[in-house]
Coordinates of C-alpha atoms in Angstrom, one line a residue:
M1 CA -4.5 -29.2 46.9
S2 CA -2.2 -28.6 44.0
C3 CA -3.4 -29.5 40.5
P4 CA -1.4 -32.2 38.7
C5 CA -1.2 -29.8 35.7
T6 CA 0.5 -27.2 37.8
S7 CA 3.1 -29.6 39.2
A8 CA 3.8 -31.1 35.8
A9 CA 4.2 -27.6 34.3
R10 CA 6.6 -26.5 37.0
L11 CA 8.7 -29.6 36.3
F12 CA 8.5 -28.9 32.6
L13 CA 9.6 -25.3 33.1
N14 CA 12.6 -26.3 35.1
T15 CA 13.6 -28.8 32.4
A16 CA 13.2 -26.2 29.7
H17 CA 15.5 -23.8 31.6
R18 CA 18.2 -26.4 31.8
G19 CA 17.8 -27.2 28.1
L20 CA 16.6 -30.2 26.1
S21 CA 19.9 -32.0 26.4
C22 CA 18.7 -35.3 27.9
S23 CA 17.7 -38.1 25.6
R24 CA 14.3 -38.6 27.0
I25 CA 12.0 -36.2 28.8
Q26 CA 9.1 -37.7 30.7
L27 CA 6.5 -35.9 32.8
F28 CA 5.1 -37.3 36.0
S29 CA 2.9 -36.1 38.8
L30 CA 3.8 -35.3 42.4
S31 CA 0.2 -35.5 43.5
R32 CA -1.6 -38.0 45.7
Q33 CA -2.4 -41.5 44.5
G34 CA -6.1 -40.7 44.4
S35 CA -5.8 -37.9 41.9
R36 CA -5.1 -40.0 38.8
G37 CA -7.8 -38.7 36.4
T38 CA -9.6 -35.5 35.5
H39 CA -13.2 -34.9 36.5
L40 CA -15.0 -35.3 33.2
P41 CA -18.2 -37.1 32.1
P42 CA -17.8 -40.9 33.0
R43 CA -18.3 -42.2 29.4
V44 CA -15.2 -40.5 28.1
R45 CA -11.9 -42.1 29.0
V46 CA -9.3 -39.3 29.4
R47 CA -5.7 -39.8 30.3
S48 CA -4.3 -37.3 32.7
F49 CA -1.5 -35.0 31.8
S50 CA 0.8 -36.9 34.1
E51 CA 0.7 -40.0 31.9
A52 CA 1.6 -38.2 28.7
A53 CA 5.3 -38.7 27.8
V54 CA 7.5 -36.4 25.7
C55 CA 9.8 -38.1 23.2
Y56 CA 12.6 -36.3 21.6
A57 CA 12.8 -37.4 17.9
A58 CA 15.4 -36.8 15.3
K59 CA 14.6 -35.5 11.8
D60 CA 14.4 -39.0 10.4
G61 CA 11.7 -39.9 12.8
T62 CA 13.8 -42.1 15.2
T63 CA 13.6 -41.5 18.9
K64 CA 16.8 -40.7 20.7
E65 CA 16.6 -42.7 23.9
S66 CA 19.3 -43.9 26.2
G67 CA 17.8 -47.4 26.7
S68 CA 16.3 -49.8 24.1
D69 CA 14.6 -52.3 26.4
G70 CA 11.1 -51.3 25.2
G71 CA 9.5 -52.1 28.6
K72 CA 8.1 -50.2 31.5
K73 CA 10.1 -48.7 34.3
S74 CA 8.8 -48.3 37.7
V75 CA 10.2 -46.1 40.4
S76 CA 9.5 -46.3 44.1
E77 CA 8.4 -43.4 46.4
G78 CA 5.0 -43.2 44.7
K79 CA 6.3 -41.8 41.4
R80 CA 5.0 -43.5 38.3
L81 CA 6.9 -42.9 35.1
S82 CA 5.7 -43.7 31.6
G83 CA 7.8 -46.4 29.8
S84 CA 10.8 -45.7 27.7
G85 CA 10.2 -46.9 24.2
G86 CA 13.0 -48.4 22.2
S87 CA 14.4 -46.8 19.1
G88 CA 13.0 -48.2 15.9
K89 CA 15.4 -50.4 13.9
G90 CA 13.9 -49.4 10.6
G91 CA 15.2 -45.8 11.0
S92 CA 11.9 -44.2 10.2
Q93 CA 9.6 -45.6 13.0
L94 CA 8.6 -44.4 16.4
R95 CA 7.8 -46.9 19.2
C96 CA 5.2 -46.2 21.8
P97 CA 6.9 -45.3 25.1
K98 CA 4.3 -47.4 27.1
C99 CA 3.7 -50.6 25.1
G100 CA 6.6 -50.6 22.6
D101 CA 4.3 -51.0 19.6
P102 CA 5.7 -49.2 16.5
C103 CA 3.7 -46.1 15.5
T104 CA 3.0 -45.5 11.9
H105 CA 2.4 -42.2 10.0
V106 CA 4.6 -40.2 12.4
E107 CA 6.9 -38.6 9.9
T108 CA 4.3 -35.8 9.2
F109 CA 4.2 -34.9 12.9
V110 CA 7.9 -34.5 13.5
S111 CA 8.1 -31.2 11.8
S112 CA 6.1 -29.4 14.5
T113 CA 5.3 -29.9 18.2
R114 CA 2.3 -32.3 18.1
F115 CA 0.7 -35.1 20.1
V116 CA 0.8 -38.7 18.8
K117 CA -1.6 -41.4 19.8
C118 CA -0.7 -45.1 20.0
E119 CA -3.4 -47.1 18.3
K120 CA -2.8 -50.2 20.4
C121 CA -2.8 -48.8 24.0
H122 CA -4.3 -45.3 23.3
H123 CA -1.2 -43.7 24.9
F124 CA -0.6 -40.0 24.1
F125 CA 3.0 -38.7 23.8
V126 CA 4.6 -35.5 22.4
V127 CA 7.1 -35.6 19.6
L128 CA 9.7 -32.8 19.5
S129 CA 12.0 -32.4 16.5
E130 CA 15.6 -31.2 16.7
T131 CA 14.8 -27.9 15.1
D132 CA 12.1 -27.1 17.7
S133 CA 14.5 -27.9 20.5
K134 CA 17.3 -25.7 19.1
K135 CA 15.0 -22.7 18.5
G136 CA 13.6 -23.0 22.0
L137 CA 10.0 -23.3 23.1
N138 CA 9.4 -19.6 23.5
K139 CA 10.2 -18.7 19.9
E140 CA 7.8 -18.6 16.9
P141 CA 8.7 -18.2 13.3
E142 CA 10.8 -15.1 12.9
S143 CA 9.4 -13.9 9.6
A144 CA 6.9 -11.5 11.1
A145 CA 9.3 -9.8 13.5
E146 CA 12.4 -10.0 11.3
A147 CA 11.9 -6.5 9.8
V148 CA 11.6 -5.0 13.3
K149 CA 14.8 -6.7 14.5
L150 CA 16.8 -5.6 11.5
A151 CA 16.1 -1.9 11.9
F152 CA 15.6 -1.3 15.6
S153 CA 17.4 -4.0 17.6
Q154 CA 20.6 -2.1 16.8
K155 CA 21.4 1.5 17.8
P156 CA 18.8 4.3 17.1
P157 CA 18.9 6.1 13.8
P158 CA 21.3 9.0 13.4
P159 CA 19.9 12.5 13.6
P160 CA 19.8 14.8 10.6
K161 CA 22.7 17.0 11.9
K162 CA 25.0 14.0 12.1
I163 CA 24.2 12.9 8.6
Y164 CA 24.7 16.5 7.4
A165 CA 28.1 16.7 9.1
Y166 CA 29.2 13.4 7.5
L167 CA 28.2 14.6 4.0
D168 CA 30.1 17.9 4.6
K169 CA 33.4 15.9 4.8
F170 CA 33.1 14.6 1.3
V171 CA 30.8 17.1 -0.6
V172 CA 31.6 20.9 -0.7
G173 CA 28.6 23.2 -0.9
Q174 CA 25.0 22.2 -1.7
S175 CA 23.8 22.8 1.8
Y176 CA 20.1 22.8 0.9
A177 CA 20.4 19.5 -0.9
K178 CA 22.3 18.0 2.1
K179 CA 19.6 19.1 4.5
V180 CA 16.8 17.7 2.4
L181 CA 18.6 14.3 2.1
A182 CA 19.5 14.2 5.8
V183 CA 15.9 14.9 6.8
A184 CA 14.5 12.4 4.3
V185 CA 16.7 9.6 5.5
Y186 CA 15.8 10.3 9.2
N187 CA 12.1 10.4 8.4
H188 CA 12.5 7.2 6.4
Y189 CA 13.7 5.4 9.6
K190 CA 10.8 6.8 11.5
R191 CA 8.3 5.8 8.9
I192 CA 9.5 2.2 8.8
Y193 CA 9.0 1.9 12.6
N194 CA 5.6 3.6 12.5
N195 CA 4.2 1.4 9.7
I196 CA 5.2 -1.9 11.3
P197 CA 2.1 -3.7 12.6
A198 CA 1.6 -3.5 16.4
G199 CA 1.5 -7.3 16.7
S200 CA 5.1 -7.6 15.4
R201 CA 6.3 -5.1 18.0
Q202 CA 4.6 -7.0 20.8
Q203 CA 6.1 -10.3 19.6
V204 CA 9.6 -8.8 19.8
E205 CA 8.9 -7.5 23.3
V206 CA 7.7 -11.0 24.3
E207 CA 10.8 -12.6 22.9
K208 CA 13.0 -10.3 25.0
Q209 CA 11.4 -11.6 28.2
P210 CA 13.4 -14.7 29.4
S211 CA 10.9 -16.2 31.9
L212 CA 7.5 -17.7 31.2
T213 CA 4.7 -18.7 33.5
P214 CA 3.5 -22.4 33.6
R215 CA 0.3 -21.4 31.9
E216 CA 2.2 -19.7 29.0
L217 CA 4.5 -22.7 28.7
L218 CA 1.6 -25.1 28.4
Q219 CA 0.0 -22.9 25.7
I220 CA 3.3 -22.8 23.8
A221 CA 3.6 -26.6 24.0
G222 CA 0.1 -26.9 22.5
I223 CA -1.5 -28.2 25.8
S224 CA -4.5 -26.6 27.3
P225 CA -4.0 -25.9 31.0
H226 CA -7.5 -27.2 31.8
G227 CA -6.5 -30.8 31.2
N228 CA -7.4 -31.2 27.5
A229 CA -4.4 -33.1 26.0
L230 CA -5.2 -32.3 22.4
G231 CA -5.2 -28.5 22.9
A232 CA -5.0 -25.8 20.4
S233 CA -1.9 -25.7 18.2
M234 CA 0.8 -23.0 18.1
Q235 CA -0.6 -21.4 15.0
Q236 CA -4.1 -21.1 16.5
Q237 CA -2.6 -19.5 19.7
A238 CA -0.6 -17.1 17.7
S239 CA -3.6 -16.1 15.5
Q240 CA -5.7 -15.5 18.6
Q241 CA -3.1 -13.2 20.2
A242 CA -2.3 -11.2 17.1
P243 CA -4.6 -8.2 16.6
Q244 CA -6.9 -8.7 13.6
E245 CA -7.3 -6.0 11.0
K246 CA -10.7 -4.3 11.1
R247 CA -12.8 -4.8 7.9
G248 CA -16.2 -3.8 6.7
G249 CA -18.6 -2.5 9.2
E250 CA -16.1 -2.5 12.0
V251 CA -14.1 0.3 10.2
L252 CA -17.2 2.4 9.9
D253 CA -18.0 2.0 13.6
S254 CA -14.5 2.5 15.0
T255 CA -13.5 6.0 16.2
H256 CA -9.8 5.4 16.6
T257 CA -7.7 5.4 13.4
D258 CA -4.0 4.7 13.2
I259 CA -1.9 7.2 11.3
K260 CA 0.1 5.6 8.4
L261 CA 3.0 7.7 7.3
E262 CA 3.4 8.1 3.5
K263 CA 6.8 8.6 1.8
S264 CA 7.9 11.7 0.1
N265 CA 10.1 10.9 -2.9
I266 CA 12.8 13.4 -4.0
I267 CA 14.0 14.7 -7.3
L268 CA 17.4 16.5 -7.5
L269 CA 17.9 19.1 -10.3
G270 CA 21.3 20.6 -11.1
P271 CA 23.9 21.1 -13.8
T272 CA 26.5 18.4 -14.6
G273 CA 29.3 18.1 -12.1
S274 CA 27.5 19.7 -9.2
G275 CA 27.6 16.6 -6.9
K276 CA 24.3 14.8 -7.3
T277 CA 25.8 11.3 -7.8
L278 CA 28.5 12.0 -5.2
L279 CA 25.9 12.8 -2.6
A280 CA 24.2 9.5 -3.3
Q281 CA 27.5 7.5 -3.1
T282 CA 28.5 9.2 0.1
L283 CA 25.1 8.7 1.6
A284 CA 25.1 5.0 0.8
R285 CA 28.2 4.4 3.0
C286 CA 26.7 5.8 6.2
L287 CA 23.2 4.1 6.2
D288 CA 22.1 0.9 7.9
V289 CA 19.4 0.3 5.3
P290 CA 20.1 -1.1 1.8
F291 CA 20.9 1.6 -0.8
A292 CA 20.9 1.0 -4.6
I293 CA 22.1 3.4 -7.3
C294 CA 20.5 2.7 -10.6
D295 CA 21.0 4.2 -14.0
C296 CA 17.8 5.1 -16.0
T297 CA 19.6 5.3 -19.3
T298 CA 19.6 1.5 -19.8
L299 CA 15.9 1.0 -18.8
T300 CA 13.3 0.2 -21.5
Q301 CA 9.7 -0.7 -21.6
A302 CA 8.7 -4.3 -20.7
G303 CA 9.2 -6.6 -23.7
Y304 CA 12.0 -4.7 -25.4
V305 CA 15.7 -5.1 -25.5
G306 CA 17.3 -3.6 -22.4
E307 CA 16.9 -3.8 -18.7
D308 CA 13.4 -4.0 -17.4
I309 CA 12.1 -1.7 -14.7
E310 CA 12.2 -4.6 -12.1
S311 CA 16.0 -4.5 -12.4
V312 CA 15.9 -1.4 -10.1
I313 CA 14.4 -3.5 -7.3
A314 CA 16.7 -6.5 -8.2
K315 CA 19.8 -4.3 -7.5
L316 CA 18.3 -3.3 -4.1
L317 CA 17.6 -7.0 -3.3
Q318 CA 21.2 -7.8 -4.2
D319 CA 22.5 -5.0 -1.9
S320 CA 20.4 -6.5 0.9
N321 CA 21.9 -10.0 0.4
Y322 CA 18.6 -11.3 -1.0
S323 CA 16.6 -10.6 2.2
V324 CA 13.2 -9.4 1.1
E325 CA 12.3 -7.8 4.5
K326 CA 15.5 -5.8 4.4
A327 CA 15.0 -4.8 0.7
Q328 CA 11.5 -3.5 1.5
Q329 CA 13.0 -0.9 3.8
G330 CA 15.7 0.3 1.4
I331 CA 16.4 3.5 -0.6
V332 CA 16.7 3.6 -4.4
F333 CA 18.6 6.4 -6.2
L334 CA 17.5 6.8 -9.8
D335 CA 20.4 8.6 -11.7
E336 CA 20.0 10.4 -15.0
V337 CA 16.2 10.4 -14.8
D338 CA 16.0 13.3 -17.3
K339 CA 17.1 10.9 -20.1
I340 CA 13.8 9.1 -19.9
G341 CA 11.9 12.3 -20.8
S342 CA 9.5 11.9 -23.7
V343 CA 10.5 13.3 -27.1
P344 CA 7.6 14.9 -29.1
G345 CA 7.1 14.2 -32.7
I346 CA 6.9 10.4 -32.5
H347 CA 3.3 10.0 -31.3
Q348 CA 2.6 7.3 -33.9
L349 CA 5.5 5.2 -32.5
R350 CA 6.2 3.7 -29.1
D351 CA 8.7 5.7 -27.1
V352 CA 10.1 2.6 -25.4
G353 CA 13.1 4.3 -23.8
G354 CA 11.4 7.4 -22.7
E355 CA 7.7 7.8 -21.9
G356 CA 7.2 4.0 -21.7
V357 CA 9.7 3.8 -18.9
Q358 CA 8.0 6.6 -17.0
Q359 CA 4.7 4.8 -17.3
G360 CA 6.3 1.6 -15.9
L361 CA 7.8 3.5 -13.0
L362 CA 4.5 5.0 -11.8
K363 CA 3.3 2.1 -9.7
L364 CA 6.8 1.3 -8.6
L365 CA 7.2 4.8 -7.1
E366 CA 3.8 4.8 -5.4
G367 CA 3.9 1.3 -3.9
T368 CA 3.1 -2.1 -5.4
I369 CA 4.2 -5.7 -5.3
V370 CA 6.9 -6.4 -7.9
N371 CA 8.0 -9.8 -9.0
V372 CA 11.8 -9.9 -9.0
P373 CA 13.8 -12.9 -10.4
E374 CA 15.5 -14.9 -7.6
K375 CA 19.2 -15.2 -7.1
N376 CA 21.0 -16.9 -10.0
S377 CA 17.9 -17.3 -12.1
R378 CA 16.9 -15.9 -15.5
K379 CA 13.8 -13.8 -15.8
L380 CA 11.5 -16.2 -17.7
R381 CA 12.8 -19.6 -16.3
G382 CA 13.5 -19.1 -12.6
E383 CA 11.3 -18.5 -9.7
T384 CA 10.4 -14.9 -8.7
V385 CA 10.4 -13.1 -5.4
Q386 CA 7.6 -10.7 -4.5
V387 CA 8.9 -7.3 -3.1
D388 CA 6.5 -4.7 -1.7
T389 CA 7.8 -1.2 -2.7
T390 CA 5.4 0.8 -0.4
N391 CA 8.1 1.7 2.2
I392 CA 11.0 2.1 -0.3
L393 CA 12.2 5.7 -0.7
F394 CA 13.0 6.8 -4.2
V395 CA 15.5 9.7 -4.9
A396 CA 15.7 10.8 -8.6
S397 CA 18.4 13.1 -10.1
G398 CA 19.1 14.6 -13.4
A399 CA 20.9 17.5 -15.1
F400 CA 17.8 18.7 -17.1
N401 CA 19.8 20.8 -19.6
G402 CA 17.7 23.7 -20.9
L403 CA 15.2 23.6 -18.0
D404 CA 16.1 27.2 -17.2
R405 CA 15.1 28.3 -20.7
I406 CA 11.6 26.8 -20.1
I407 CA 11.3 28.6 -16.7
S408 CA 12.5 31.9 -18.4
R409 CA 9.8 31.5 -21.1
R410 CA 7.2 30.9 -18.4
K411 CA 8.2 34.0 -16.6
N412 CA 8.4 36.0 -19.8
E413 CA 11.9 37.1 -19.2
K414 CA 14.6 37.7 -21.7
Y415 CA 17.6 35.5 -21.0
L416 CA 21.2 36.7 -21.3
G417 CA 22.7 36.4 -24.7
F418 CA 20.7 36.4 -27.9
G419 CA 17.4 35.6 -26.1
T420 CA 15.0 32.7 -26.3
P421 CA 13.5 32.2 -29.8
A422 CA 9.8 32.6 -29.9
N423 CA 9.2 29.3 -31.8
M424 CA 11.0 27.1 -29.3
G425 CA 9.7 23.6 -29.4
K426 CA 8.7 21.3 -26.6
G427 CA 10.6 18.4 -25.1
R428 CA 14.1 17.8 -23.7
R429 CA 15.8 17.8 -27.1
A430 CA 14.4 21.3 -28.0
A431 CA 15.3 22.6 -24.5
A432 CA 18.9 21.2 -24.9
A433 CA 19.2 22.7 -28.4
A434 CA 18.0 26.2 -27.1
D435 CA 20.5 26.0 -24.2
L436 CA 23.3 25.1 -26.6
A437 CA 22.5 27.9 -29.0
N438 CA 22.3 30.6 -26.3
S439 CA 25.4 29.4 -24.4
S440 CA 27.5 29.8 -27.6
G441 CA 27.3 33.6 -27.3
E442 CA 30.0 35.7 -25.8
T443 CA 28.5 36.2 -22.4
D444 CA 30.0 36.5 -19.0
T445 CA 30.3 33.0 -17.5
V446 CA 29.7 34.1 -13.9
A447 CA 26.6 36.1 -14.8
E448 CA 25.2 33.2 -16.8
I449 CA 25.7 30.8 -13.9
E450 CA 24.0 33.2 -11.5
E451 CA 21.1 33.6 -13.8
K452 CA 20.6 29.8 -14.2
D453 CA 20.7 29.3 -10.4
R454 CA 18.1 32.1 -9.9
L455 CA 15.8 30.5 -12.4
L456 CA 16.2 26.9 -11.1
K457 CA 15.2 28.0 -7.6
V458 CA 11.7 28.8 -8.8
V459 CA 11.2 25.5 -10.8
E460 CA 7.6 24.1 -10.7
A461 CA 6.0 20.8 -11.8
R462 CA 4.7 22.3 -15.0
D463 CA 8.2 23.1 -16.1
L464 CA 9.2 19.5 -15.7
I465 CA 6.1 18.5 -17.6
E466 CA 7.0 20.8 -20.5
F467 CA 10.5 19.3 -20.4
G468 CA 9.1 15.9 -21.3
M469 CA 8.1 14.2 -18.0
I470 CA 4.5 13.0 -17.8
P471 CA 2.3 14.7 -15.1
E472 CA 1.7 11.4 -13.2
F473 CA 5.5 10.9 -12.9
V474 CA 6.1 14.4 -11.6
G475 CA 3.3 14.2 -9.1
R476 CA 4.9 11.1 -7.5
L477 CA 8.1 13.1 -6.8
P478 CA 6.8 15.9 -4.5
V479 CA 10.1 17.2 -3.2
V480 CA 12.0 19.2 -5.9
V481 CA 15.5 20.1 -4.9
P482 CA 17.6 22.4 -7.1
L483 CA 21.3 22.3 -6.8
H484 CA 23.3 25.4 -7.4
S485 CA 26.2 25.7 -9.9
L486 CA 29.8 25.7 -8.7
D487 CA 31.5 29.0 -8.6
E488 CA 35.2 29.8 -8.5
E489 CA 35.5 29.7 -4.7
T490 CA 33.7 26.4 -4.4
L491 CA 35.9 24.8 -7.0
V492 CA 39.1 25.9 -5.1
R493 CA 37.7 24.3 -2.0
I494 CA 36.9 21.1 -4.0
L495 CA 40.5 20.9 -5.0
T496 CA 41.8 20.8 -1.5
E497 CA 39.2 20.4 1.3
P498 CA 37.3 17.1 0.9
R499 CA 38.7 13.8 2.1
N500 CA 39.1 12.5 -1.4
A501 CA 40.2 15.8 -3.0
V502 CA 42.0 16.0 -6.3
V503 CA 45.2 17.7 -5.3
P504 CA 45.9 15.2 -2.4
Q505 CA 45.4 12.4 -4.8
Y506 CA 48.2 13.7 -7.1
Q507 CA 50.4 14.4 -4.1
A508 CA 50.0 10.7 -3.1
L509 CA 51.0 9.7 -6.6
F510 CA 54.2 11.8 -6.5
S511 CA 55.1 10.7 -3.0
M512 CA 55.3 7.1 -4.2
D513 CA 58.3 8.3 -6.3
K514 CA 59.8 10.2 -3.3
C515 CA 58.7 13.5 -4.8
E516 CA 56.6 16.4 -3.4
L517 CA 53.9 18.3 -5.3
N518 CA 53.3 21.9 -4.3
V519 CA 50.5 24.0 -5.7
T520 CA 50.3 27.7 -5.0
P521 CA 47.0 29.4 -4.1
D522 CA 47.1 31.5 -7.3
A523 CA 47.5 28.3 -9.3
L524 CA 44.4 26.8 -7.6
K525 CA 42.4 29.9 -8.5
A526 CA 43.6 29.8 -12.1
I527 CA 42.7 26.1 -12.4
A528 CA 39.2 26.8 -10.9
R529 CA 38.7 29.6 -13.4
M530 CA 39.6 27.4 -16.3
A531 CA 37.2 24.7 -15.1
L532 CA 34.4 27.3 -14.8
E533 CA 34.8 28.2 -18.4
R534 CA 34.6 24.6 -19.5
K535 CA 31.1 24.4 -17.9
T536 CA 31.6 20.7 -16.8
G537 CA 31.6 21.4 -13.1
A538 CA 33.9 19.6 -10.8
R539 CA 34.7 17.0 -13.5
G540 CA 36.7 19.6 -15.4
L541 CA 39.2 19.9 -12.6
R542 CA 40.7 16.4 -13.1
S543 CA 41.1 16.9 -16.9
I544 CA 43.0 20.2 -16.3
M545 CA 45.3 18.6 -13.6
E546 CA 46.0 15.6 -15.9
K547 CA 47.1 18.0 -18.7
L548 CA 49.2 20.1 -16.4
L549 CA 51.0 17.2 -14.6
L550 CA 51.6 15.1 -17.7
E551 CA 55.2 16.3 -18.2
P552 CA 56.2 16.1 -14.4
M553 CA 54.7 12.6 -14.1
F554 CA 56.9 11.6 -17.1
E555 CA 60.1 13.1 -15.8
V556 CA 59.9 12.3 -12.0
P557 CA 60.2 8.5 -11.9
H558 CA 63.8 7.2 -11.5
S559 CA 65.3 10.7 -11.4
D560 CA 66.8 13.1 -8.9
I561 CA 63.8 15.4 -8.8
M562 CA 62.7 16.0 -5.2
A563 CA 59.8 18.5 -5.6
V564 CA 57.5 19.8 -8.4
E565 CA 55.9 23.3 -8.0
L566 CA 52.8 24.5 -9.9
T567 CA 52.4 28.3 -10.2
K568 CA 49.9 30.5 -11.9
D569 CA 52.1 31.1 -15.0
I570 CA 52.5 27.3 -15.4
V571 CA 48.7 26.9 -15.3
L572 CA 48.2 29.7 -17.9
G573 CA 50.9 28.1 -20.1
K574 CA 53.4 31.0 -19.9
S575 CA 56.2 28.8 -18.4
L576 CA 57.3 25.2 -18.0
P577 CA 57.0 23.2 -14.7
S578 CA 59.7 24.0 -12.2
Y579 CA 61.7 21.1 -10.6
I580 CA 63.8 21.0 -7.4
R581 CA 66.5 18.5 -7.8
A582 CA 68.7 16.7 -5.3
P583 CA 72.3 17.7 -4.8
A584 CA 74.7 16.1 -7.3
K585 CA 76.4 12.8 -6.3
E586 CA 79.3 10.9 -7.7
S587 CA 78.9 9.0 -10.9
A588 CA 78.9 5.6 -9.3
E589 CA 76.0 6.6 -7.1
E590 CA 74.0 8.1 -9.9
E591 CA 73.5 4.7 -11.5
Y592 CA 70.1 3.3 -10.4
D593 CA 69.5 -0.3 -10.0
S594 CA 66.0 -1.1 -11.3
G595 CA 65.8 -4.2 -9.2
I596 CA 66.4 -2.3 -6.0
E597 CA 63.9 0.4 -7.1
E598 CA 61.2 -2.2 -7.8
E599 CA 61.7 -3.8 -4.4
N600 CA 61.4 -0.5 -2.6
W601 CA 58.4 0.7 -4.6
P602 CA 55.7 -1.1 -2.5
R603 CA 57.1 0.3 0.7
Q604 CA 57.0 3.8 -0.7
A605 CA 53.4 3.3 -1.8
D606 CA 52.5 2.2 1.7
A607 CA 54.2 5.2 3.2
A608 CA 52.4 7.5 0.8
N609 CA 49.0 6.1 1.8
N610 CA 49.9 6.5 5.5

């Protein structure tokens, strides 16, 4: 003999598959006439599941029913249906489907799937809100599994070789730094997946299954399959299924321990113009996780004028479109981190822009809960959002001028030039002053660069501490990556090879005026040699090109110049730029109409871009 609960659940399951589109859902029994009640003690009056109706209610508490007669409806063939209650005229009342009596205090029940009892006839019925029907009966609140879906419902994370190949298209050289960043990003994806609780993964797997058994459907609806109408709620069922964290004595007795992956923060060291910020900007475009680039020069200690340390996480939250789950999986790039080094000699005063910022960043780097102001709210007036920084990867970078002098003094080596003075002070200002004093000597630029690169490769944590970083801050950045200086060959490649190279940019500018720009290989080498002597890295290339092409850019527009050629003598200043002009035309054709030129100019710009 089939149980009435099983028959009702099968009917409920078929109705749920078709969707809750009807105005009234009522459950009935297909069992025999004798099986009307459940076998329980005789003193307790229990209504069987077949007599419990399901009413579909709107947000305002009114029932959406097709009829408003408020009476009972009987159907032949042995099927007994519960009555269809009329919709309340007051707009906020529910009427009992059986007796038509208005039910009070129902507004609190509409927000979730609950049973409501009529006080007059003791009839139980279920109230479903519109939000529950739209989400479906097999979905729970998505906050727990949202982090899993964001990262892993899409395609798998890119391998390190693919990230390295992408960085190669935009950044020339720095192969070691590219490998470190590619491996760090890939391990960041894996650490996010490993550190997610097991219950969230199981929930996502359950949501992917389209079909449910009648017993599971009854548990989701809040009905016990054993006939108890007022069964456990959805929250209790979810808490019973989720694995509870072991505490106290259970941890001591358990033999199996889950491995939790910790993060390895990175610090990039290298001279100015070597590509530290460009690496971060290029990396931000190819990642699926939020990426925020923050400047440490504007940060101050809490309570002083300037940006607080929480603004670092606020930028990450803004990049993730104010989704806290997404922001907790992001990557933060701290640029110019050497500018917050402590300066000795002011021990009696607060170093609010230096050592105070490092102390504030300590817990942020290791992992803590930060209160970040909400969107469109001020810090002291608006509400705050709590962001956990445990899984956020931090990448710091800085030029650290004079760090090679500190390393040279540690290794007791005499540096090229006049040598390191014996009474060299401590701190970043003393290191920068020593670097400036020694670099002013007449030494070979190439040999000096090679010596700096050789010393930076053996940098240790104690060198950074002597520079002005506090030991706790350096200890939280375990991966130290030195970037090499740019030599002449690398600068020539930077001029032509990357996707956004300097020479193609100027060629596009000239092509808008229907003119070609040709640069000979000897001229490229001469430009690279001049930039090398300026000691500003790749940034010196643009200033040299601007100075060389000032006169051609002044002469070319609205003229008959077809091509401009740059040679080595022009770069060295021995001759003027050479122009190739169009063949001479008649005097009537030489007069240019500015209106026609202005109309054709946007088309020429589009052609140059293509």
